Coordinates of N, CA and C in Angstrom, one line a residue:
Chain A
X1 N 38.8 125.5 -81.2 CA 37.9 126.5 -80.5 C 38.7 127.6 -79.8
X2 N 38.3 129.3 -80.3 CA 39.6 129.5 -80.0 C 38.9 130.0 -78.4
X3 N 40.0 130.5 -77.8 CA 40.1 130.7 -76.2 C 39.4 132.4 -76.2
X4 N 39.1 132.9 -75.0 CA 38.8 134.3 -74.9 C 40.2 135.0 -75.2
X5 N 39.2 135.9 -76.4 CA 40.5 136.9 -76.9 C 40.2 138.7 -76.3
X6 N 41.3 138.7 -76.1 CA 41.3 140.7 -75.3 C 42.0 140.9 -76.5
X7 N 41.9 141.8 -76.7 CA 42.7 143.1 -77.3 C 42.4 144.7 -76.7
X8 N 43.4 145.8 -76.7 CA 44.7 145.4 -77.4 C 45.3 144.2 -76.1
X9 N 46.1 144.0 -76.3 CA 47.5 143.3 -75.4 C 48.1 144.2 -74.3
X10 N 48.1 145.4 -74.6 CA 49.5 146.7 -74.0 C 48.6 147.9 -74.3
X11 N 48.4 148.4 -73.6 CA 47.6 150.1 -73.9 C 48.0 151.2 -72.8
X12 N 48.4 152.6 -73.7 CA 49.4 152.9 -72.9 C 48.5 154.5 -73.4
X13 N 48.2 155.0 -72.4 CA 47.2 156.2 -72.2 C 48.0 157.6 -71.3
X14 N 47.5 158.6 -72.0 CA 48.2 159.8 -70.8 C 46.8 159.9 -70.3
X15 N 47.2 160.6 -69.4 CA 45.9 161.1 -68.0 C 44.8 161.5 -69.0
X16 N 43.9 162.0 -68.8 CA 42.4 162.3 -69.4 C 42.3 161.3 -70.2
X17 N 42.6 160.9 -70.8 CA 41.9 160.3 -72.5 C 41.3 159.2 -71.8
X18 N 40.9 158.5 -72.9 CA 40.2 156.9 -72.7 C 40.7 156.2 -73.2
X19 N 39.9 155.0 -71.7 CA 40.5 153.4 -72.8 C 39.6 152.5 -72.8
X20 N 39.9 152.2 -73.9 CA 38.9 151.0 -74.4 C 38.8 149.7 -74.6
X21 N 39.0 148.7 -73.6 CA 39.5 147.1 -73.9 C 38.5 146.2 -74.3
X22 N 38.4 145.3 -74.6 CA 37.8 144.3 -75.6 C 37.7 143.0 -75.1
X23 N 37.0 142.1 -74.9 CA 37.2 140.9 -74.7 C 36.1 140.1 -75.4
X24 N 36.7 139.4 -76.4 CA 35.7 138.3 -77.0 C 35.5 136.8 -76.3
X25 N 34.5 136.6 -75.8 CA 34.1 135.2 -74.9 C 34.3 134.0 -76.0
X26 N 35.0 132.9 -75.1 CA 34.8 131.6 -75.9 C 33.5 131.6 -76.4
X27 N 33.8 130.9 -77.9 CA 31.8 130.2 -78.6 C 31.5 129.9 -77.7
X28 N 30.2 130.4 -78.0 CA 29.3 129.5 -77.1 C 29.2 129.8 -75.5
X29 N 30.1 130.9 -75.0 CA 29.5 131.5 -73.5 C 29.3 132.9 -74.0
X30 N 28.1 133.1 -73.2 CA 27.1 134.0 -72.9 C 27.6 135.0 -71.5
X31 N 28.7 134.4 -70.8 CA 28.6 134.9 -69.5 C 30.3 135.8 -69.7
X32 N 30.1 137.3 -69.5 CA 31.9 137.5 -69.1 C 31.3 138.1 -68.2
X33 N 32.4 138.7 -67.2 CA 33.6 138.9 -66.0 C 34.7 139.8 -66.3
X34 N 34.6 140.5 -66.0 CA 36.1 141.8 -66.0 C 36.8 141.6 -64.8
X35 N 38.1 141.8 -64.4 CA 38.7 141.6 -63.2 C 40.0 142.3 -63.4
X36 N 40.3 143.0 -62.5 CA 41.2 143.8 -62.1 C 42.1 143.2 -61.3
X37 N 43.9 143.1 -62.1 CA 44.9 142.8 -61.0 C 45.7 143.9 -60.8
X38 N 45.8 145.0 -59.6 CA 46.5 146.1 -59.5 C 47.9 145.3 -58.8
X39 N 49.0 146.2 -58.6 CA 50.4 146.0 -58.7 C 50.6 145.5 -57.2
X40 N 50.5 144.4 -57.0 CA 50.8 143.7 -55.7 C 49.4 142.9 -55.4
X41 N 48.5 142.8 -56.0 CA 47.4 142.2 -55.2 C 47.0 141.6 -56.2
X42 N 45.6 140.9 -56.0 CA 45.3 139.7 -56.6 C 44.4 140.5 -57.2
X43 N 43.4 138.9 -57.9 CA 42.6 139.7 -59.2 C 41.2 140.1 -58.3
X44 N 40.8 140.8 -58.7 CA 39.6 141.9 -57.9 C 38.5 141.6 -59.3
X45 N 37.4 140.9 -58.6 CA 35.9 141.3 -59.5 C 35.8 142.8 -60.1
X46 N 35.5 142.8 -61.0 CA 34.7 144.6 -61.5 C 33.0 144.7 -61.7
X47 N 33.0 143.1 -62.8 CA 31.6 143.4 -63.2 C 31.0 142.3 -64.0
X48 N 30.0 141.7 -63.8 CA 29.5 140.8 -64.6 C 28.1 141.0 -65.6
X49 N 28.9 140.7 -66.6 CA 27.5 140.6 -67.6 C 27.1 139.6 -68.6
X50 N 25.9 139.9 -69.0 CA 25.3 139.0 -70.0 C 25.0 139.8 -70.7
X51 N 24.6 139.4 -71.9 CA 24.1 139.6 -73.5 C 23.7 141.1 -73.3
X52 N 23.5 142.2 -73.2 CA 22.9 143.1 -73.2 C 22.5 143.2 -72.0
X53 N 23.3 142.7 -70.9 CA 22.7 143.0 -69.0 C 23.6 143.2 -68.3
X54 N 23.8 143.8 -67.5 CA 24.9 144.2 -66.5 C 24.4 143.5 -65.6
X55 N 24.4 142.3 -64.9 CA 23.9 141.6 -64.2 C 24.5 142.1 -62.7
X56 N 25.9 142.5 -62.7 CA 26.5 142.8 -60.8 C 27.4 143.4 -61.5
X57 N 27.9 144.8 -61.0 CA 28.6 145.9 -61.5 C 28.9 146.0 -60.1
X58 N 29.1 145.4 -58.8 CA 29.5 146.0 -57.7 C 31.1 146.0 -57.0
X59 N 31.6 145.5 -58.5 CA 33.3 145.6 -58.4 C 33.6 147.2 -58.7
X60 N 33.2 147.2 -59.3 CA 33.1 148.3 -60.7 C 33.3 150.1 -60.1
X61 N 34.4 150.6 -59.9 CA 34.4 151.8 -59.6 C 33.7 153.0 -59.9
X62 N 32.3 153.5 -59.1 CA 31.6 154.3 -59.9 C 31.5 154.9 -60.2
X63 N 32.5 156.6 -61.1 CA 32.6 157.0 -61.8 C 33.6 156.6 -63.3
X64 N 33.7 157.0 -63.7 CA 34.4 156.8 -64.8 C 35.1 155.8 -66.0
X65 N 34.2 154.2 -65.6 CA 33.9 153.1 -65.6 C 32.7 152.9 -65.7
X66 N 32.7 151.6 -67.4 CA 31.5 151.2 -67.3 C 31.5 150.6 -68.4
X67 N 31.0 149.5 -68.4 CA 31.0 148.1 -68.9 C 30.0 147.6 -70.2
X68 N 30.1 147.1 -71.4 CA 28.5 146.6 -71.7 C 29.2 145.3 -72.7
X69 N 28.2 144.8 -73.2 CA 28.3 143.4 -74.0 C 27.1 143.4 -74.4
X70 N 27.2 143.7 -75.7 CA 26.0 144.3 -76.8 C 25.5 142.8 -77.1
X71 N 24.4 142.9 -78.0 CA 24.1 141.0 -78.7 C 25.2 141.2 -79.6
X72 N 25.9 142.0 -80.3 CA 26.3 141.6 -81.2 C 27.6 142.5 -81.2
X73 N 29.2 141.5 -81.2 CA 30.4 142.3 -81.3 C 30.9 141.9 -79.4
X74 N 31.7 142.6 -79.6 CA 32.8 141.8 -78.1 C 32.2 142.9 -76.7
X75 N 32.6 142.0 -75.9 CA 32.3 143.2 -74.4 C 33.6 144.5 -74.1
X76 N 33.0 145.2 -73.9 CA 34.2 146.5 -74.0 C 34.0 146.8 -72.6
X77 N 35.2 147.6 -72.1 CA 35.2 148.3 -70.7 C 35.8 149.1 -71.2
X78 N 35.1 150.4 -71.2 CA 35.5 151.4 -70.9 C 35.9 152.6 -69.8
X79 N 37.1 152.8 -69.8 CA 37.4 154.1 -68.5 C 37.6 155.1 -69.1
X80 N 37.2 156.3 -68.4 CA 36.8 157.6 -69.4 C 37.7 158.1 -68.8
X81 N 38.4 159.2 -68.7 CA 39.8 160.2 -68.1 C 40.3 159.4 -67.3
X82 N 41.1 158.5 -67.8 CA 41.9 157.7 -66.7 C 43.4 158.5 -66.4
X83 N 43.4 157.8 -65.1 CA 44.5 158.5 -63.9 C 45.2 157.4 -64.0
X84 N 46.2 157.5 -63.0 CA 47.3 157.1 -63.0 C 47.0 155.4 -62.3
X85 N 46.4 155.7 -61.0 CA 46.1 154.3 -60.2 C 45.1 153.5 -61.3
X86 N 45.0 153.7 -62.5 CA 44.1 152.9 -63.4 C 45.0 152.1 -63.9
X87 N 46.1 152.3 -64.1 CA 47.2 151.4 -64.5 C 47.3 150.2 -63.6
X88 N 47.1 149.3 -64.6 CA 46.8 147.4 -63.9 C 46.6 147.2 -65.1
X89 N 46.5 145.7 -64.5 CA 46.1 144.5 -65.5 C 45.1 143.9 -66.0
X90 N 43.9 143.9 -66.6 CA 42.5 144.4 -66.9 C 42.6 142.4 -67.5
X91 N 41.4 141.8 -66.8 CA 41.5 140.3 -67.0 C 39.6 140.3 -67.5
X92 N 39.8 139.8 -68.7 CA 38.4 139.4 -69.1 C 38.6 138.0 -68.7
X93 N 37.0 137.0 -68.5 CA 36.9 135.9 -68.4 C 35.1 135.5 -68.7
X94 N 35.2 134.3 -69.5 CA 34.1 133.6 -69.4 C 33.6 132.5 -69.3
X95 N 31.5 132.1 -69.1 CA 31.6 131.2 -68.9 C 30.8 130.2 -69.7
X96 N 30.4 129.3 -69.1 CA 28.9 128.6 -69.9 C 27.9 129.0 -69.1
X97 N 27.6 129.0 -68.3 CA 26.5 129.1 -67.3 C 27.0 130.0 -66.3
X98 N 25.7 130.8 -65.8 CA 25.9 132.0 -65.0 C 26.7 131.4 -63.7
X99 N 27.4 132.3 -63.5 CA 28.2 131.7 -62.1 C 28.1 132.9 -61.1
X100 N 28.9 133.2 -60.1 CA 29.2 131.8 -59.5 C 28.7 130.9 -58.8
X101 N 28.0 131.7 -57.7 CA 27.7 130.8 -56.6 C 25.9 130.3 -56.7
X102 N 25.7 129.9 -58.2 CA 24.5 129.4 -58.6 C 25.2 127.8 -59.2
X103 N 26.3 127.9 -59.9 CA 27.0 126.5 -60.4 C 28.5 126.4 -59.9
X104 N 29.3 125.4 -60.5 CA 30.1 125.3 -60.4 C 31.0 125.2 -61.8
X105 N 30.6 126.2 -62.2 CA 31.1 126.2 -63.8 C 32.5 127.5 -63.1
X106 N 33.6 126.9 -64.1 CA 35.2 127.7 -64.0 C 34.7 128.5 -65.1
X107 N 35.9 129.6 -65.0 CA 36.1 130.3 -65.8 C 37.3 129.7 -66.8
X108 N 37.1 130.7 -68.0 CA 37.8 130.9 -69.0 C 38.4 132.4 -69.2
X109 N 39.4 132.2 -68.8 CA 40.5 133.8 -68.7 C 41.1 134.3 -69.8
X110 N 41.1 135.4 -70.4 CA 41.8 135.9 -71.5 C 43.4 136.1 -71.1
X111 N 44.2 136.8 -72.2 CA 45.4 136.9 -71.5 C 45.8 138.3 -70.6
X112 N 44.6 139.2 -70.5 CA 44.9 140.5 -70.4 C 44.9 141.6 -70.8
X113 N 44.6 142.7 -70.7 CA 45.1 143.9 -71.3 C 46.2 144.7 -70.5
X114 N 47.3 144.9 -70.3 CA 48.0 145.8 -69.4 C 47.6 147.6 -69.7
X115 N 47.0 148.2 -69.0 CA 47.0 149.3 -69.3 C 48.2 150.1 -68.3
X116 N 48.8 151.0 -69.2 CA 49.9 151.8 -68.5 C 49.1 153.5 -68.4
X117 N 49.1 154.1 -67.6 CA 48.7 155.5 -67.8 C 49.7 156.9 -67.4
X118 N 50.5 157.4 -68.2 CA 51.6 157.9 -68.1 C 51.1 159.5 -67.4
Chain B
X1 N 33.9 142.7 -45.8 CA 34.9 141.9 -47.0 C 35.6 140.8 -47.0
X2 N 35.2 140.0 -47.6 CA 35.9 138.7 -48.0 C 37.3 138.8 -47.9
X3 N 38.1 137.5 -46.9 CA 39.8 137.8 -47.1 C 39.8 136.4 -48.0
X4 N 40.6 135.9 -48.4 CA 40.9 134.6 -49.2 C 42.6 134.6 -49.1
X5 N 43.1 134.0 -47.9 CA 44.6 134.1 -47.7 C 45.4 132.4 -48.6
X6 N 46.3 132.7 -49.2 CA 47.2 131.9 -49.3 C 48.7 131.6 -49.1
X7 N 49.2 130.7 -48.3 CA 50.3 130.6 -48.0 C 51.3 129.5 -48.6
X8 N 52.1 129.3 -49.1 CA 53.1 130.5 -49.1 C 53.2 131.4 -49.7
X9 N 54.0 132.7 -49.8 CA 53.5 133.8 -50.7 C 54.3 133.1 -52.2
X10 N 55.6 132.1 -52.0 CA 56.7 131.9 -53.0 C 57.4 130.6 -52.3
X11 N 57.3 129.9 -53.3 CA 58.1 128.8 -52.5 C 59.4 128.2 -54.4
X12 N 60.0 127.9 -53.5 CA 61.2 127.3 -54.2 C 61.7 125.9 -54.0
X13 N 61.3 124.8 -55.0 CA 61.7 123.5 -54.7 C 62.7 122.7 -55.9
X14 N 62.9 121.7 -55.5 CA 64.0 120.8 -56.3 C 63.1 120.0 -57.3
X15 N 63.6 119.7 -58.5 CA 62.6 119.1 -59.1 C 62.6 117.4 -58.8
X16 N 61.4 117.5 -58.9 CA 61.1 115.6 -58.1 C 60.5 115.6 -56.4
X17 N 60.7 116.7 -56.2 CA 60.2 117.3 -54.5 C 58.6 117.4 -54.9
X18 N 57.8 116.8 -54.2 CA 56.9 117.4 -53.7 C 56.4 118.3 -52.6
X19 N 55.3 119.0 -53.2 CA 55.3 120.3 -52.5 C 53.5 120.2 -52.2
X20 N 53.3 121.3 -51.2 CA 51.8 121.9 -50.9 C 51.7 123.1 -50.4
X21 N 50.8 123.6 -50.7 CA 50.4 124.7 -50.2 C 49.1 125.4 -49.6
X22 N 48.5 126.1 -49.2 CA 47.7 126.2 -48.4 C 46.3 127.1 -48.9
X23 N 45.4 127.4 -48.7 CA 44.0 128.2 -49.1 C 43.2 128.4 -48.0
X24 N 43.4 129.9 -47.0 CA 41.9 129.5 -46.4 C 41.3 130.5 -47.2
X25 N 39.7 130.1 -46.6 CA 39.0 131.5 -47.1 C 37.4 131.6 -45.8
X26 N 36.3 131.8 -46.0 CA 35.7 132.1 -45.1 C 34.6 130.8 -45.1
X27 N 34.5 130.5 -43.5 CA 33.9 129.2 -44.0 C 32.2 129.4 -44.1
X28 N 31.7 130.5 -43.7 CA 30.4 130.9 -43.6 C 29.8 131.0 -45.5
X29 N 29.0 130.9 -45.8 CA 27.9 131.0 -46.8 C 29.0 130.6 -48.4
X30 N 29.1 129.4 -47.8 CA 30.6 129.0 -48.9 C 30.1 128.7 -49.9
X31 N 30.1 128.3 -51.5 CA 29.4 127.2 -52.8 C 30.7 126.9 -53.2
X32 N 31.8 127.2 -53.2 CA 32.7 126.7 -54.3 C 33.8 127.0 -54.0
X33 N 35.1 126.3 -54.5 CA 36.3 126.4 -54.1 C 37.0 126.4 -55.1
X34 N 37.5 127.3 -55.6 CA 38.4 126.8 -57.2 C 39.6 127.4 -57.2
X35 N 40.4 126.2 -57.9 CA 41.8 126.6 -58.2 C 42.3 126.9 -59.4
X36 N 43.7 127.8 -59.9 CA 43.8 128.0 -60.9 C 45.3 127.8 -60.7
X37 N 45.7 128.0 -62.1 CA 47.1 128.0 -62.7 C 47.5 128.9 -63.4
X38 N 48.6 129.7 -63.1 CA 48.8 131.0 -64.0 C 50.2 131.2 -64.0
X39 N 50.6 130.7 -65.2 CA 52.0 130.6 -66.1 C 52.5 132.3 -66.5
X40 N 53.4 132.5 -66.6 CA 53.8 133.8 -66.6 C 53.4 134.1 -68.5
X41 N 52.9 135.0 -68.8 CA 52.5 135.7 -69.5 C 51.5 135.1 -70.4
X42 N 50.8 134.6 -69.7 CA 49.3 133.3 -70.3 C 48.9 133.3 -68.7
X43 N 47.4 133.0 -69.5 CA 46.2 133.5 -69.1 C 45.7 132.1 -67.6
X44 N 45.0 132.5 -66.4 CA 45.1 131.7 -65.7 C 43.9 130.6 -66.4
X45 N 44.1 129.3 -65.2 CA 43.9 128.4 -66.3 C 43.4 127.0 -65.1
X46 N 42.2 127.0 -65.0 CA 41.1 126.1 -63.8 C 41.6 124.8 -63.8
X47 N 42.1 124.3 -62.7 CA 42.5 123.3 -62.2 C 41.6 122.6 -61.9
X48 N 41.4 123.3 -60.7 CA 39.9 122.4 -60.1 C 38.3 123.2 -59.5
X49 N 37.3 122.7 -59.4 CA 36.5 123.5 -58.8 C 35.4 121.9 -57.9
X50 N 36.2 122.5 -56.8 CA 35.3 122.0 -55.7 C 34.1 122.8 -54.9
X51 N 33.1 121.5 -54.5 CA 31.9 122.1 -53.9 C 31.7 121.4 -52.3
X52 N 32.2 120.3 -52.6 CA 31.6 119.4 -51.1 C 32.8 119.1 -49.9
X53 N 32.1 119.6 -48.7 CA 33.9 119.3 -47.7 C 34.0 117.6 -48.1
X54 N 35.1 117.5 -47.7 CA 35.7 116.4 -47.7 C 36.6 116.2 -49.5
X55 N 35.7 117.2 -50.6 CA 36.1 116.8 -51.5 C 38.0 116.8 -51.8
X56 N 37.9 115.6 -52.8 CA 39.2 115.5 -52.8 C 39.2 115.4 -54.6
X57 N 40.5 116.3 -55.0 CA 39.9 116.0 -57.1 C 42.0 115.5 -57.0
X58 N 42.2 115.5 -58.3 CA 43.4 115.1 -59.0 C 43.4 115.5 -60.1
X59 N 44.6 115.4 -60.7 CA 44.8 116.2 -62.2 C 46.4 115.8 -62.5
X60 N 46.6 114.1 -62.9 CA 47.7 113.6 -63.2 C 48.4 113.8 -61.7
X61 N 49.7 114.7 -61.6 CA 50.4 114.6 -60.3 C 50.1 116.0 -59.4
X62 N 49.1 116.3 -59.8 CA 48.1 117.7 -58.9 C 47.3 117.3 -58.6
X63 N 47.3 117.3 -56.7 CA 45.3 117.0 -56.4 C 45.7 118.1 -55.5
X64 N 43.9 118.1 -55.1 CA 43.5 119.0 -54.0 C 42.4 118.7 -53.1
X65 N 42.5 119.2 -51.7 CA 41.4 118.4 -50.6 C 41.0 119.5 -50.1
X66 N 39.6 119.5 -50.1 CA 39.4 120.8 -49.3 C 38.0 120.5 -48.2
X67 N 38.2 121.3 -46.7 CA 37.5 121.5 -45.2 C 36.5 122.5 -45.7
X68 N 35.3 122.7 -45.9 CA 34.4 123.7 -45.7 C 34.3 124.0 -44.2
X69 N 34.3 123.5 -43.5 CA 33.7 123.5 -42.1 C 34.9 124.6 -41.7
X70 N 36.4 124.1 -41.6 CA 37.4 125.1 -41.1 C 38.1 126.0 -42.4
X71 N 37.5 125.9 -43.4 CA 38.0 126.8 -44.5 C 39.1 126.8 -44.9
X72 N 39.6 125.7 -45.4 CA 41.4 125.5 -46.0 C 41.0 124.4 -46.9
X73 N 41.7 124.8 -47.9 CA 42.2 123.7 -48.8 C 43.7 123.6 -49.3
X74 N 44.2 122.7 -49.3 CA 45.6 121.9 -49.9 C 45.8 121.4 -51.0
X75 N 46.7 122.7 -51.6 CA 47.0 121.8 -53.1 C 48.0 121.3 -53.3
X76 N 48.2 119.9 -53.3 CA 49.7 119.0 -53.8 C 50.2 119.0 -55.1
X77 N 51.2 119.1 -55.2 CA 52.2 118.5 -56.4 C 53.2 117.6 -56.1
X78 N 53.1 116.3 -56.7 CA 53.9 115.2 -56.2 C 54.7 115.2 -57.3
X79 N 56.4 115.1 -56.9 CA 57.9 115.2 -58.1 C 57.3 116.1 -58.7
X80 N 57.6 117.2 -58.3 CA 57.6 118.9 -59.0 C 58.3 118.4 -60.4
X81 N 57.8 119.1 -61.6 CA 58.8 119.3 -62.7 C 58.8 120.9 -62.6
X82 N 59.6 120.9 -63.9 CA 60.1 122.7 -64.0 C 59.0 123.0 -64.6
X83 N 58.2 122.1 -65.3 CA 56.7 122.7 -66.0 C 55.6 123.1 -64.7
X84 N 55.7 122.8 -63.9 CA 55.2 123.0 -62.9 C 55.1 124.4 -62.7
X85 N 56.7 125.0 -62.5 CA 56.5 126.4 -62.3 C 55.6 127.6 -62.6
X86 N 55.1 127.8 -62.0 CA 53.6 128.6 -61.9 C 53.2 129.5 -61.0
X87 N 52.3 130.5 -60.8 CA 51.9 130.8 -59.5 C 50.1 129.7 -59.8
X88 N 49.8 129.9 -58.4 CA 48.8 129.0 -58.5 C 47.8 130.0 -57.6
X89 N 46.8 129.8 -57.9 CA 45.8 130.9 -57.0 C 44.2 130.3 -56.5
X90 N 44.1 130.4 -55.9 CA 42.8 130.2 -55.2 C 41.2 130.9 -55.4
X91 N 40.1 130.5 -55.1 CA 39.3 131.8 -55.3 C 37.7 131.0 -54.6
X92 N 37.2 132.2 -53.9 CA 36.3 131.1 -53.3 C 34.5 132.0 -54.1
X93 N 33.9 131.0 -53.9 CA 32.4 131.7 -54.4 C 31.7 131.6 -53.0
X94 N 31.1 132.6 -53.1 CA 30.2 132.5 -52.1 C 28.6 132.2 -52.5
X95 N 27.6 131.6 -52.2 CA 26.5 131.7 -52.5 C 25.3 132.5 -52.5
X96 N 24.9 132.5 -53.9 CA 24.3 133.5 -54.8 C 25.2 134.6 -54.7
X97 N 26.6 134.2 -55.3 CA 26.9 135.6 -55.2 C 27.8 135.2 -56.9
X98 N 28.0 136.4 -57.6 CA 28.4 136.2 -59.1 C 29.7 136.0 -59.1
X99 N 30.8 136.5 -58.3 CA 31.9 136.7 -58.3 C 32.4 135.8 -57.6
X100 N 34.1 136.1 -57.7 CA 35.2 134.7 -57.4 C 36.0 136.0 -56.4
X101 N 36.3 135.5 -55.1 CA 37.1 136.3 -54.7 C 38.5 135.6 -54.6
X102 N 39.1 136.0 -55.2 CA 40.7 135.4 -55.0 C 41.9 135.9 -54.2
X103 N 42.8 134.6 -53.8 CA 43.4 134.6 -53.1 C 44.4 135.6 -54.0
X104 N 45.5 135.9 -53.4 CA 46.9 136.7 -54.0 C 48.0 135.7 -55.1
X105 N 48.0 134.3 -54.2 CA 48.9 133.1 -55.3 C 50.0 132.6 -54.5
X106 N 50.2 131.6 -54.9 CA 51.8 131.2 -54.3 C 52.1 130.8 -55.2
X107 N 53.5 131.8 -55.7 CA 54.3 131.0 -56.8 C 55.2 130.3 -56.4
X108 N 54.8 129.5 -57.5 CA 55.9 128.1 -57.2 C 57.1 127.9 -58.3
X109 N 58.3 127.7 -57.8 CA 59.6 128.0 -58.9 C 60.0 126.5 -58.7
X110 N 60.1 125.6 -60.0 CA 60.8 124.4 -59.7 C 62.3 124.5 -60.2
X111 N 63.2 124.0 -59.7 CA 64.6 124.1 -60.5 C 65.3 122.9 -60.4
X112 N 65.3 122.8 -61.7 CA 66.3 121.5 -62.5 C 67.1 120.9 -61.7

């Protein structure tokens, strides 16, 4: 069973453009999680969704960011003209059952995407 | 805003030492207490998820006890190996709420 996959791994952007990361959820969960680890601090919520729902986006910085998980194909985050403080460590995670503070279902963490923004 | 402090920020021990470390977080509108493990260039990786004060879990020579009432939990490692070496992180749920707010980590270095 394979584990939650991100791609790319390393994404390395100049100022304006976009980026696009990817996280495919273990079979069989319905639930991802984006999370942000910027350069000294821990992992920071962004946004949680389901199947075609943005269920709590109140991580989620409101312009130029924004999240979805279609029925069909992987959950993408996309940041549109990213800047320089966008550079971190971009953590998908999923689950079985909606969390958190309805179960006590753990997550399942991908390995990352590092975005660099030159 | 949620703090979720852990102490120590880095610890460094001998292998076969046991070690602990500390978690508070906020003890008001608490559901869950979970631990993780996060190996350097791999993905973190759920130790434990507690719900009830007093609870106490294990995981081979890893447990953990955690106070809802005063908001700390203790995670042990008894005879550190070098596999051990990890940061380990914390993260607390609050109820009805979707997210994990996590602590920073205390890495742990075991040496041979």
């Amino acid at each position: 069973n394979a584990g939650v996959m991100q791609n790319p791994r390393h994404l390395v952007r100049r100022r304006g453009q976009e980026a696009r990361l990817r996280c495919s959820p273990m079979k069989g969960h319905s639930h991802v999680y984006w999370y942000r680890q910027l350069p000294e601090e821990g992992l920071k919520f962004m946004v949680y969704l389901q199947k075609e729902n943005i269920i709590d986006e109140s991580g989620m910085p409101k312009e130029r960011f924004s999240a979805e998980f279609p029925k069909e194909g992987p959950s993408i985050l996309r940041i549109q003209q990213v800047v320089r403080g966008d550079s971190a460590a971009y953590f998908c995670a999923s689950s079985v059952l909606q969390g958190m503070g309805q179960s006590n279902e753990k997550l399942f963490f991908g390995s990352g995407t590092q975005l660099s923004v030159l | 805003i949620l703090n979720v402090e852990q102490s120590p920020q880095s610890l460094h021990v001998q292998e076969g030492d046991s070690t602990n470390f500390t978690c508070s977080f906020p003890s008001s509108n608490f559901y869950a207490l979970h631990w993780y493990r996060w190996e350097t260039a791999k993905s973190p990786e759920a130790l434990f998820v507690m719900t009830l004060n007093g609870d106490e879990k294990k995981k081979g020579r890893i447990s953990a006890t955690l106070n809802t009432k005063e908001g700390y939990s203790y995670l042990y490692i008894k005879g550190s190996q070098p596999e051990d070496s990890a940061t380990y992180l914390c993260a607390f749920s609050g109820a009805g709420s979707y997210q994990l707010t996590f602590g920073k980590g205390t890495k742990l270095s075991v040496i041979p």
